[in-house]
PDB file of C-alpha atoms and ligand atoms in Angstrom:
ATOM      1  CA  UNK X   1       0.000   0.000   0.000  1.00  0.00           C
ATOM      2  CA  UNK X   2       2.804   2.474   1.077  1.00  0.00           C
ATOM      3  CA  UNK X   3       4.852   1.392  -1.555  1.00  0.00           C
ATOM      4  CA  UNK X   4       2.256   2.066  -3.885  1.00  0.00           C
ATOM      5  CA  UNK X   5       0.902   5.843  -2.626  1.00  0.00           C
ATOM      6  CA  UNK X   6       4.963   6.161  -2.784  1.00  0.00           C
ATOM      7  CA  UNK X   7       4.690   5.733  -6.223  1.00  0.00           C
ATOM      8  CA  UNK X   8       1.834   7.264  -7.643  1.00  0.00           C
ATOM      9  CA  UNK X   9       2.757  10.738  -5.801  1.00  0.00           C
ATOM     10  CA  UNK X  10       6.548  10.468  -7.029  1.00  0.00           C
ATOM     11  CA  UNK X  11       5.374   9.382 -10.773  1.00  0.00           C
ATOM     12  CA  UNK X  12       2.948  13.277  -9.865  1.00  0.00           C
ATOM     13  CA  UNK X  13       5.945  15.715  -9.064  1.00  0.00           C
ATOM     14  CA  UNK X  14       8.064  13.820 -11.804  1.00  0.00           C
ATOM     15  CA  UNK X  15       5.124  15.320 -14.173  1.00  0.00           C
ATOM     16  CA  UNK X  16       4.611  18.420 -12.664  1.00  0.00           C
ATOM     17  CA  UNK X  17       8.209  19.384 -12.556  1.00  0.00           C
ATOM     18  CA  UNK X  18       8.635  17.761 -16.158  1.00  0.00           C
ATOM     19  CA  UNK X  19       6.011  20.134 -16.968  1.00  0.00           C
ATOM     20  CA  UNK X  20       7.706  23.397 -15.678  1.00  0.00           C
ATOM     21  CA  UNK X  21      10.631  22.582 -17.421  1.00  0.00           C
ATOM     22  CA  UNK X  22       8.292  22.133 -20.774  1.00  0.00           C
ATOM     23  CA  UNK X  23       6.776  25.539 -20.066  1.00  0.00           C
ATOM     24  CA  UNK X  24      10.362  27.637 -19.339  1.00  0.00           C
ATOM     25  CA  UNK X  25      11.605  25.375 -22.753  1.00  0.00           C
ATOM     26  CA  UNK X  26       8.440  26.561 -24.596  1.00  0.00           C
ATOM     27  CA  UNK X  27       9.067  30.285 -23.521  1.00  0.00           C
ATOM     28  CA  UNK X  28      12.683  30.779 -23.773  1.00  0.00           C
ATOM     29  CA  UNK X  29      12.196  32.207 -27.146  1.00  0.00           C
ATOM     30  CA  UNK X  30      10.175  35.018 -26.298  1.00  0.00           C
ATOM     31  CA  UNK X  31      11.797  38.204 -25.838  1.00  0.00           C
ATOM     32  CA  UNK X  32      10.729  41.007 -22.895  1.00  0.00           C
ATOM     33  CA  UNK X  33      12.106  43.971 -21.417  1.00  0.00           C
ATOM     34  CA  UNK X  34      13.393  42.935 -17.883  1.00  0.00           C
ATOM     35  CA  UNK X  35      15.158  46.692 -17.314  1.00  0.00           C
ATOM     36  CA  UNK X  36      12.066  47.730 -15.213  1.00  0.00           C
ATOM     37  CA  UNK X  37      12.070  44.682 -12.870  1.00  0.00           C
ATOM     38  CA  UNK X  38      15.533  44.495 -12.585  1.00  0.00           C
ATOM     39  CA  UNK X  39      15.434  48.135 -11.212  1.00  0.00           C
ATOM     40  CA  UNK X  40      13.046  47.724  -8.787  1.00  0.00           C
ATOM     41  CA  UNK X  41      14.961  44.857  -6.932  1.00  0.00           C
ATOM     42  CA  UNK X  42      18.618  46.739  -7.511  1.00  0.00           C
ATOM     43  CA  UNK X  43      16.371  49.297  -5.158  1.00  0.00           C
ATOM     44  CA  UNK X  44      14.880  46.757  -2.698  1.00  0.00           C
ATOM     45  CA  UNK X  45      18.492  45.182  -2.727  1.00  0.00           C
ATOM     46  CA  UNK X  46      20.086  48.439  -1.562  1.00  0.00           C
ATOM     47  CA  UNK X  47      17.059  49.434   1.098  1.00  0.00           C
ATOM     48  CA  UNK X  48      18.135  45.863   2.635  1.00  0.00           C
ATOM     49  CA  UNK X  49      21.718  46.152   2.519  1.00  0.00           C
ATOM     50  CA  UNK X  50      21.282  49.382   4.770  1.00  0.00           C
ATOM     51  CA  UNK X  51      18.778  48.148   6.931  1.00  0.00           C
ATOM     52  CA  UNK X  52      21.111  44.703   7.587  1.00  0.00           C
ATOM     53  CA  UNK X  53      24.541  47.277   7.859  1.00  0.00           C
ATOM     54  CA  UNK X  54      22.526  49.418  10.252  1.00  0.00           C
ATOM     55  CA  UNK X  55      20.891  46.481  12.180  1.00  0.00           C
ATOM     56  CA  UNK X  56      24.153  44.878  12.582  1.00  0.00           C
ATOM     57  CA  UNK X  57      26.025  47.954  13.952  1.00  0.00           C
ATOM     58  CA  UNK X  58      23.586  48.044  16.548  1.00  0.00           C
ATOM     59  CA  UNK X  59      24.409  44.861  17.216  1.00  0.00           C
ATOM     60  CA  UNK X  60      27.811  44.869  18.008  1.00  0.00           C
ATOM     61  CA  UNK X  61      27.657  47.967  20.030  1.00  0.00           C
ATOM     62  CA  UNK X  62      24.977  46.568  22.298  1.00  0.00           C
ATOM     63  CA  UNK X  63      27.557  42.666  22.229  1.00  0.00           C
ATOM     64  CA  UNK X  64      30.767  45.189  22.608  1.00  0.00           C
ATOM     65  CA  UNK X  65      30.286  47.205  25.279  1.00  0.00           C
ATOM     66  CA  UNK X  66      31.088  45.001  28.035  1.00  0.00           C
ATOM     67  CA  UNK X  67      34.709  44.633  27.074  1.00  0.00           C
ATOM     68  CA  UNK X  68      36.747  43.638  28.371  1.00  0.00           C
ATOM     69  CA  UNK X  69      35.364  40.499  29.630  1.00  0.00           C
ATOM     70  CA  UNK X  70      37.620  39.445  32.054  1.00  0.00           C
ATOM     71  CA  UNK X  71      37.917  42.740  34.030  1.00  0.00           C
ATOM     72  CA  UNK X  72      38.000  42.556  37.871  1.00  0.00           C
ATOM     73  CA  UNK X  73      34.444  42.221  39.095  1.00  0.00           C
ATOM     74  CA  UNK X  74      35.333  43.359  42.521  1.00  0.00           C
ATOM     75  CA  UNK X  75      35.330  46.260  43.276  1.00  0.00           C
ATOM     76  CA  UNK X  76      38.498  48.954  43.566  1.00  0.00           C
ATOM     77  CA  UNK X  77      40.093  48.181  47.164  1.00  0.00           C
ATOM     78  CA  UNK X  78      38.793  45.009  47.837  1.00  0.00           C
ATOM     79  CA  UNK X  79      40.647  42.544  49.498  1.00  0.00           C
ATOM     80  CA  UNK X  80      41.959  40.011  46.702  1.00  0.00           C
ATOM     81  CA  UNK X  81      43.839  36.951  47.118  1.00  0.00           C
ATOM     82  CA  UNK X  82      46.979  36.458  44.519  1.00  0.00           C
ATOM     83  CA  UNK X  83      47.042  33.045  43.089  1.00  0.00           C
ATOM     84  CA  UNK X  84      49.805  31.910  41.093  1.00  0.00           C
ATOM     85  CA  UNK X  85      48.768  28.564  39.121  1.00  0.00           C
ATOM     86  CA  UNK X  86      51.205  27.174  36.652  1.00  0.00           C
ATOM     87  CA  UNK X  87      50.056  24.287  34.398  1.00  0.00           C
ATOM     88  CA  UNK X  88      52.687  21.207  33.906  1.00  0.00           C
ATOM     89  CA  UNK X  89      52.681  18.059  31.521  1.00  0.00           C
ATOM     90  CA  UNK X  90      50.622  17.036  33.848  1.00  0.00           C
ATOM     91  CA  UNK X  91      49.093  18.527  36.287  1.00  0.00           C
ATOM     92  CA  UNK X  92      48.319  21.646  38.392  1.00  0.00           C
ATOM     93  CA  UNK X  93      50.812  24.069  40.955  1.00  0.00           C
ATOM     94  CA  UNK X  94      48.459  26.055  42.686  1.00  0.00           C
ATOM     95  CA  UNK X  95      49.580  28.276  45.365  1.00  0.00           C
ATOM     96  CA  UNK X  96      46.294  28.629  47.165  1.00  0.00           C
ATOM     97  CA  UNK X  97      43.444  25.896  46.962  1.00  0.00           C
ATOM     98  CA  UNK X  98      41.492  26.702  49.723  1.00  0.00           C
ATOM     99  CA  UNK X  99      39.123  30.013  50.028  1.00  0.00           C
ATOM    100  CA  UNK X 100      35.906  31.735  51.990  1.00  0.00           C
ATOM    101  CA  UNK X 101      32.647  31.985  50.425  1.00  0.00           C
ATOM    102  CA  UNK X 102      33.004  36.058  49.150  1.00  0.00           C
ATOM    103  CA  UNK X 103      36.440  35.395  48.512  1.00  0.00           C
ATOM    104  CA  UNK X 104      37.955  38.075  45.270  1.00  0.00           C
ATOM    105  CA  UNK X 105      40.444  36.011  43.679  1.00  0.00           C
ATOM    106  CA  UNK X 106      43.109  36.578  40.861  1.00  0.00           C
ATOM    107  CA  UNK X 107      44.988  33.685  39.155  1.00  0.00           C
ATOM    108  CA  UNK X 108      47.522  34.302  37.542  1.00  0.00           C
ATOM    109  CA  UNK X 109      48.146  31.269  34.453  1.00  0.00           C
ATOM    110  CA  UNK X 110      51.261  30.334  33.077  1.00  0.00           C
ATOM    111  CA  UNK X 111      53.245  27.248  31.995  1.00  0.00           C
ATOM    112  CA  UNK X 112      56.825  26.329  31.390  1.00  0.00           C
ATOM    113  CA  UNK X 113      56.302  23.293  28.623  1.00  0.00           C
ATOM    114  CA  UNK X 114      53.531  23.526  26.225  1.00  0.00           C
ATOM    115  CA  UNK X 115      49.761  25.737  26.215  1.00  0.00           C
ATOM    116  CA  UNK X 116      47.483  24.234  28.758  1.00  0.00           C
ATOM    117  CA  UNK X 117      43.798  25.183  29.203  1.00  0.00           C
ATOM    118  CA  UNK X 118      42.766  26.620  33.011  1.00  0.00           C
ATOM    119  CA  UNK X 119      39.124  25.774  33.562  1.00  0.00           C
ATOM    120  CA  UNK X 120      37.409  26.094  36.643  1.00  0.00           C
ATOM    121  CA  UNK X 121      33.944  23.984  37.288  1.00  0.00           C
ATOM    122  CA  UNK X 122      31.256  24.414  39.641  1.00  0.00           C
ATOM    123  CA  UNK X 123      29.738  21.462  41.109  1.00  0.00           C
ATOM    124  CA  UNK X 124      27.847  20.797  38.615  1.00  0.00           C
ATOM    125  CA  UNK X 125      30.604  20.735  36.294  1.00  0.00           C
ATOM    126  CA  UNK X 126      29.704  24.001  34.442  1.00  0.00           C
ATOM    127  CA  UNK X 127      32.560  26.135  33.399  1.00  0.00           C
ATOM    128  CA  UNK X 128      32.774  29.489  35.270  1.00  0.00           C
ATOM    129  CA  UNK X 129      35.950  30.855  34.224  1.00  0.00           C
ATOM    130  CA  UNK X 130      38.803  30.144  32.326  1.00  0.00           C
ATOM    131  CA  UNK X 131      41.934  31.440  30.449  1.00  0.00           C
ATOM    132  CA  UNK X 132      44.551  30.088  28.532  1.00  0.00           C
ATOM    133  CA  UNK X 133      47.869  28.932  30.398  1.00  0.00           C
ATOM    134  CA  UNK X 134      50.856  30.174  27.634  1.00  0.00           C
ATOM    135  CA  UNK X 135      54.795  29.676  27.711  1.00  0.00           C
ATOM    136  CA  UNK X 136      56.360  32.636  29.061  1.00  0.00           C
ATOM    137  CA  UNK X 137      53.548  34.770  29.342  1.00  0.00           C
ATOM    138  CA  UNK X 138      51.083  35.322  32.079  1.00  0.00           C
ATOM    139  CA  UNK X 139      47.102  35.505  31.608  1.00  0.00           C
ATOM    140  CA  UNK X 140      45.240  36.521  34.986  1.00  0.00           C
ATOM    141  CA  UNK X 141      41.605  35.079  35.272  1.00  0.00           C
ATOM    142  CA  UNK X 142      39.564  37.035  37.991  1.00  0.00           C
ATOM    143  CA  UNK X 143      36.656  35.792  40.084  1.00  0.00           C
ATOM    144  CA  UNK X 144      34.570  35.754  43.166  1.00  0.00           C
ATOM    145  CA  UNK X 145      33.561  32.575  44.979  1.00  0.00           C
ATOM    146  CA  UNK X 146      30.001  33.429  45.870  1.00  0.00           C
ATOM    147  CA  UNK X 147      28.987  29.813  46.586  1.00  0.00           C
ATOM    148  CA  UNK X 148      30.300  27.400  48.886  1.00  0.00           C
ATOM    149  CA  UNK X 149      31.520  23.800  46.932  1.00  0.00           C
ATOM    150  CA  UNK X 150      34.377  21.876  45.685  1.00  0.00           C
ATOM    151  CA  UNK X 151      35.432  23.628  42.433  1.00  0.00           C
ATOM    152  CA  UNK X 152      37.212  21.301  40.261  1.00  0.00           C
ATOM    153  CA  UNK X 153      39.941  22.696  37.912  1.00  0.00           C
ATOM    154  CA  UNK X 154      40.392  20.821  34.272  1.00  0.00           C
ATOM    155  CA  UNK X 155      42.636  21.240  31.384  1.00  0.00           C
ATOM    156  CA  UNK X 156      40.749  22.831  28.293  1.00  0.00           C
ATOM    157  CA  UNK X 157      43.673  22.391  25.819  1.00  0.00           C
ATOM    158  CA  UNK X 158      44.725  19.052  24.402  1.00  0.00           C
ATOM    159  CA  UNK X 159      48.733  19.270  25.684  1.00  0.00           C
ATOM    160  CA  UNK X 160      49.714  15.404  25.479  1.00  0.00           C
ATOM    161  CA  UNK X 161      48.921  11.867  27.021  1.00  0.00           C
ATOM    162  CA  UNK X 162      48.417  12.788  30.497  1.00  0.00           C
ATOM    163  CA  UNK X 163      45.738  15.680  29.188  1.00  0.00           C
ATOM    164  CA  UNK X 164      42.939  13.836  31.234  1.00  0.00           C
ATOM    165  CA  UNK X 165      45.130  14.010  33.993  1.00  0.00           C
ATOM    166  CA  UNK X 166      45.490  17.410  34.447  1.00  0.00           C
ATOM    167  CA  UNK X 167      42.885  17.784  37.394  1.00  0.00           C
ATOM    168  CA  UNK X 168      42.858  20.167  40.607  1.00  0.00           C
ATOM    169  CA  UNK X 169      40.338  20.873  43.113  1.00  0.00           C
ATOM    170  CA  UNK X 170      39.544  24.421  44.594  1.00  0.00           C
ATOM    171  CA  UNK X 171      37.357  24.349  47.988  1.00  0.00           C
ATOM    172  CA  UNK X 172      35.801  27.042  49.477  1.00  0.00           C
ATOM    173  CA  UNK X 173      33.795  27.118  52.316  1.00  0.00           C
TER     174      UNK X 173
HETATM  175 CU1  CUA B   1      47.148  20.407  29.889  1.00  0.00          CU
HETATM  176 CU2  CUA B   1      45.568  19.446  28.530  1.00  0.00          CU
END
């Protein structure tokens, strides 16, 4: 039954487009001035192309504006705890591992081998911050530890065997 409804509706849009194709055949001939139409849709083009430059400005102005992203969000003289954290083939040196809840932290990333990734997850494993740990340069990461929880720090860069190694835990009570 399917098989058949399959192929009586195929065997109707073979004819139907085998009968547009007839029709543009049968009309190719004919000659007609196209200037006017083509005009009006240059025009409608051009409206659109300003409406989507205009729309898109907006855009990024509105996405922009909170640049940079990983500025303190502390505020000016608050009390902030220096963390140096330096990624290895493979693991984690972290200075300081254990905070308060309210706690206005600053890591500061680096690595002496190869480009690590420094993620810290919540408990529910969803990634709250993060930064890239780079040979011979340092990238600083800045956050406050609103919640109380075992924070668990992974590697976000593929550096090597022992990637899936690279595990540290941050607890803050
Ligand atoms: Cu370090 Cu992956």
């Amino acid at each position: 039954m399917i098989q058949t409804v399959a192929w009586v509706s195929s065997l109707f849009f073979i004819l139907i487009i085998a009968a547009v194709f007839a029709w543009v055949f049968l009309n190719s001939k004919k000659k007609e001035n196209f200037n006017k139409v083509v005009k009006k849709w240059y025009k409608t083009r051009k409206v659109y192309g300003v409406i989507v430059v205009l729309l898109m400005l907006v855009v990024t102005i509105y996405t922009l504006r909170e640049l940079p992203y990983n500025a303190p969000v502390y505020e000016a003289g608050t009390d902030v705890h220096v963390v140096d954290v330096e990624a290895i083939q493979f693991g984690w040196n972290i200075s300081q591992t254990e905070f308060s809840v309210g706690d206005s932290v600053e890591f500061n990333v680096t690595t002496p081998d190869v480009t690590h990734g420094f993620g810290i997850y919540n408990e529910d494993m969803e990634l709250i911050a993060q930064t890239q740990a780079m040979p011979e340069y340092t990238n600083t990461v800045y956050m406050t530890f609103s919640e109380a929880g075992t924070y668990t720090v992974l590697c976000l860069e593929y550096c090597g065997l022992g990637h899936h190694l690279m595990m540290a835990e941050l607890i803050v009570e």
